[in-house]
Amino acid sequence: MTATNGNTLITITFNRPVEAGELRPGDTFSLDTAPRTPLVVRWVENLEVAPDVQLVAIALPGAGPRLHLPRRTTVRMHRMVRTITMKCLLCEAPETLDIDLPVDGEPLSLVCQRHVPPDLAEGEGEVDE
């Protein structure tokens, strides 16, 4: 359970595989061959070399060349902020949140700040049960 902007978000651990084709600018990832070397995505471009060969060109910080990976290559995510919109379980009001999936987890359900007790709404981060 995570308190975010006064809302309570129920999440599960983010452990699903992520393919290179899902990367976006600002994401941080590593390759299975170098798990302790985080790479930050500056921009991503989809390339179709042939009908059965689809690549992703990834620009990394610095002046080096772009990294080219097959779109379906699995990468390890360190930072993957996504904007999600979920409805409150109690009143169905839509709430839009930015969450870092590897840190915060995959969202399952949300209770908006109108229904969260004040002692839970005050703190940011994880809530002890």
PDB file of C-alpha atoms in Angstrom, residues 16-115:
ATOM      1  CA  ARG A  16       6.977  -8.339 -15.200  1.00  0.00           C
ATOM      2  CA  PRO A  17       9.415  -8.438 -18.103  1.00  0.00           C
ATOM      3  CA  VAL A  18       9.797  -5.180 -20.031  1.00  0.00           C
ATOM      4  CA  GLU A  19      10.766  -5.203 -23.695  1.00  0.00           C
ATOM      5  CA  ALA A  20      13.013  -2.546 -25.237  1.00  0.00           C
ATOM      6  CA  GLY A  21      10.067  -1.424 -27.373  1.00  0.00           C
ATOM      7  CA  GLU A  22       8.317  -0.178 -24.185  1.00  0.00           C
ATOM      8  CA  LEU A  23      11.117   2.243 -23.263  1.00  0.00           C
ATOM      9  CA  ARG A  24      10.408   5.990 -23.157  1.00  0.00           C
ATOM     10  CA  PRO A  25      12.595   9.055 -22.615  1.00  0.00           C
ATOM     11  CA  GLY A  26      13.552   9.362 -18.944  1.00  0.00           C
ATOM     12  CA  ASP A  27      13.465   5.610 -18.265  1.00  0.00           C
ATOM     13  CA  THR A  28      16.515   3.971 -16.681  1.00  0.00           C
ATOM     14  CA  PHE A  29      17.280   0.361 -17.524  1.00  0.00           C
ATOM     15  CA  SER A  30      20.087  -2.164 -17.712  1.00  0.00           C
ATOM     16  CA  LEU A  31      20.784  -5.113 -19.930  1.00  0.00           C
ATOM     17  CA  ASP A  32      20.934  -8.687 -18.628  1.00  0.00           C
ATOM     18  CA  THR A  33      24.587  -8.806 -19.735  1.00  0.00           C
ATOM     19  CA  ALA A  34      25.415  -5.722 -17.606  1.00  0.00           C
ATOM     20  CA  PRO A  35      22.833  -5.575 -14.789  1.00  0.00           C
ATOM     21  CA  ARG A  36      24.883  -3.112 -12.691  1.00  0.00           C
ATOM     22  CA  THR A  37      25.235  -0.544 -15.478  1.00  0.00           C
ATOM     23  CA  PRO A  38      22.108   1.639 -15.560  1.00  0.00           C
ATOM     24  CA  LEU A  39      21.413   3.394 -18.850  1.00  0.00           C
ATOM     25  CA  VAL A  40      19.202   6.485 -19.128  1.00  0.00           C
ATOM     26  CA  VAL A  41      17.019   6.890 -22.220  1.00  0.00           C
ATOM     27  CA  ARG A  42      17.221  10.323 -23.882  1.00  0.00           C
ATOM     28  CA  TRP A  43      14.979   9.346 -26.798  1.00  0.00           C
ATOM     29  CA  VAL A  44      13.764   6.236 -28.596  1.00  0.00           C
ATOM     30  CA  GLU A  45      13.124   5.600 -32.284  1.00  0.00           C
ATOM     31  CA  ASN A  46      11.439   2.532 -33.776  1.00  0.00           C
ATOM     32  CA  LEU A  47      13.199   1.115 -36.837  1.00  0.00           C
ATOM     33  CA  GLU A  48      11.910  -1.506 -39.235  1.00  0.00           C
ATOM     34  CA  VAL A  49      14.933  -2.994 -40.969  1.00  0.00           C
ATOM     35  CA  ALA A  50      12.944  -5.774 -42.657  1.00  0.00           C
ATOM     36  CA  PRO A  51       9.418  -7.191 -42.157  1.00  0.00           C
ATOM     37  CA  ASP A  52      10.684  -9.598 -39.474  1.00  0.00           C
ATOM     38  CA  VAL A  53      13.424  -7.356 -38.060  1.00  0.00           C
ATOM     39  CA  GLN A  54      12.203  -4.512 -35.867  1.00  0.00           C
ATOM     40  CA  LEU A  55      14.730  -2.585 -33.810  1.00  0.00           C
ATOM     41  CA  VAL A  56      14.688   0.226 -31.292  1.00  0.00           C
ATOM     42  CA  ALA A  57      17.350   2.935 -31.532  1.00  0.00           C
ATOM     43  CA  ILE A  58      17.995   4.358 -28.064  1.00  0.00           C
ATOM     44  CA  ALA A  59      19.938   7.575 -27.490  1.00  0.00           C
ATOM     45  CA  LEU A  60      21.889   7.586 -24.239  1.00  0.00           C
ATOM     46  CA  PRO A  61      23.513  10.571 -22.485  1.00  0.00           C
ATOM     47  CA  GLY A  62      26.820  11.626 -23.991  1.00  0.00           C
ATOM     48  CA  ALA A  63      27.976  11.900 -27.570  1.00  0.00           C
ATOM     49  CA  GLY A  64      28.277   8.178 -28.216  1.00  0.00           C
ATOM     50  CA  PRO A  65      26.389   6.241 -30.869  1.00  0.00           C
ATOM     51  CA  ARG A  66      22.822   5.079 -30.416  1.00  0.00           C
ATOM     52  CA  LEU A  67      22.159   1.687 -28.909  1.00  0.00           C
ATOM     53  CA  HIS A  68      20.225  -0.611 -31.260  1.00  0.00           C
ATOM     54  CA  LEU A  69      18.232  -3.472 -29.750  1.00  0.00           C
ATOM     55  CA  PRO A  70      15.569  -5.803 -31.122  1.00  0.00           C
ATOM     56  CA  ARG A  71      12.174  -4.473 -29.930  1.00  0.00           C
ATOM     57  CA  ARG A  72      11.473  -7.704 -28.028  1.00  0.00           C
ATOM     58  CA  THR A  73      14.761  -7.669 -26.047  1.00  0.00           C
ATOM     59  CA  THR A  74      13.990  -7.905 -22.331  1.00  0.00           C
ATOM     60  CA  VAL A  75      15.564  -5.168 -20.193  1.00  0.00           C
ATOM     61  CA  ARG A  76      15.770  -4.646 -16.421  1.00  0.00           C
ATOM     62  CA  MET A  77      13.970  -1.505 -15.325  1.00  0.00           C
ATOM     63  CA  HIS A  78      15.374   0.771 -12.608  1.00  0.00           C
ATOM     64  CA  ARG A  79      13.147   3.791 -13.256  1.00  0.00           C
ATOM     65  CA  MET A  80       9.935   3.728 -15.307  1.00  0.00           C
ATOM     66  CA  VAL A  81       7.634   6.631 -14.443  1.00  0.00           C
ATOM     67  CA  ARG A  82       4.217   6.373 -16.019  1.00  0.00           C
ATOM     68  CA  THR A  83       1.097   8.509 -15.719  1.00  0.00           C
ATOM     69  CA  ILE A  84      -1.931   6.428 -14.813  1.00  0.00           C
ATOM     70  CA  THR A  85      -5.579   7.288 -14.332  1.00  0.00           C
ATOM     71  CA  MET A  86      -7.621   5.134 -11.993  1.00  0.00           C
ATOM     72  CA  LYS A  87     -11.078   5.417 -10.486  1.00  0.00           C
ATOM     73  CA  CYS A  88     -11.547   5.513  -6.727  1.00  0.00           C
ATOM     74  CA  LEU A  89     -12.964   2.252  -5.400  1.00  0.00           C
ATOM     75  CA  LEU A  90     -15.492   4.130  -3.253  1.00  0.00           C
ATOM     76  CA  CYS A  91     -16.747   7.049  -5.352  1.00  0.00           C
ATOM     77  CA  GLU A  92     -15.407   6.254  -8.847  1.00  0.00           C
ATOM     78  CA  ALA A  93     -13.803   9.708  -9.146  1.00  0.00           C
ATOM     79  CA  PRO A  94     -10.895   9.528 -11.634  1.00  0.00           C
ATOM     80  CA  GLU A  95      -7.439  10.293 -10.218  1.00  0.00           C
ATOM     81  CA  THR A  96      -4.317  10.802 -12.331  1.00  0.00           C
ATOM     82  CA  LEU A  97      -0.980   9.888 -10.743  1.00  0.00           C
ATOM     83  CA  ASP A  98       2.651   9.632 -11.803  1.00  0.00           C
ATOM     84  CA  ILE A  99       4.167   6.451 -10.405  1.00  0.00           C
ATOM     85  CA  ASP A 100       7.590   4.864 -10.766  1.00  0.00           C
ATOM     86  CA  LEU A 101       6.645   1.254 -11.470  1.00  0.00           C
ATOM     87  CA  PRO A 102       9.876  -0.459 -10.241  1.00  0.00           C
ATOM     88  CA  VAL A 103       9.745   1.562  -6.993  1.00  0.00           C
ATOM     89  CA  ASP A 104       6.005   1.943  -6.350  1.00  0.00           C
ATOM     90  CA  GLY A 105       4.775  -1.280  -7.967  1.00  0.00           C
ATOM     91  CA  GLU A 106       2.000  -2.132 -10.429  1.00  0.00           C
ATOM     92  CA  PRO A 107      -1.240  -0.336  -9.475  1.00  0.00           C
ATOM     93  CA  LEU A 108      -4.245  -2.502  -8.607  1.00  0.00           C
ATOM     94  CA  SER A 109      -6.708  -0.151  -6.955  1.00  0.00           C
ATOM     95  CA  LEU A 110      -7.000   3.342  -5.522  1.00  0.00           C
ATOM     96  CA  VAL A 111      -8.890   5.108  -2.760  1.00  0.00           C
ATOM     97  CA  CYS A 112      -8.925   8.879  -3.328  1.00  0.00           C
ATOM     98  CA  GLN A 113      -7.941  11.443  -0.716  1.00  0.00           C
ATOM     99  CA  ARG A 114     -11.595  12.169   0.118  1.00  0.00           C
ATOM    100  CA  HIS A 115     -11.825   8.723   1.767  1.00  0.00           C
TER     101      HIS A 115
END
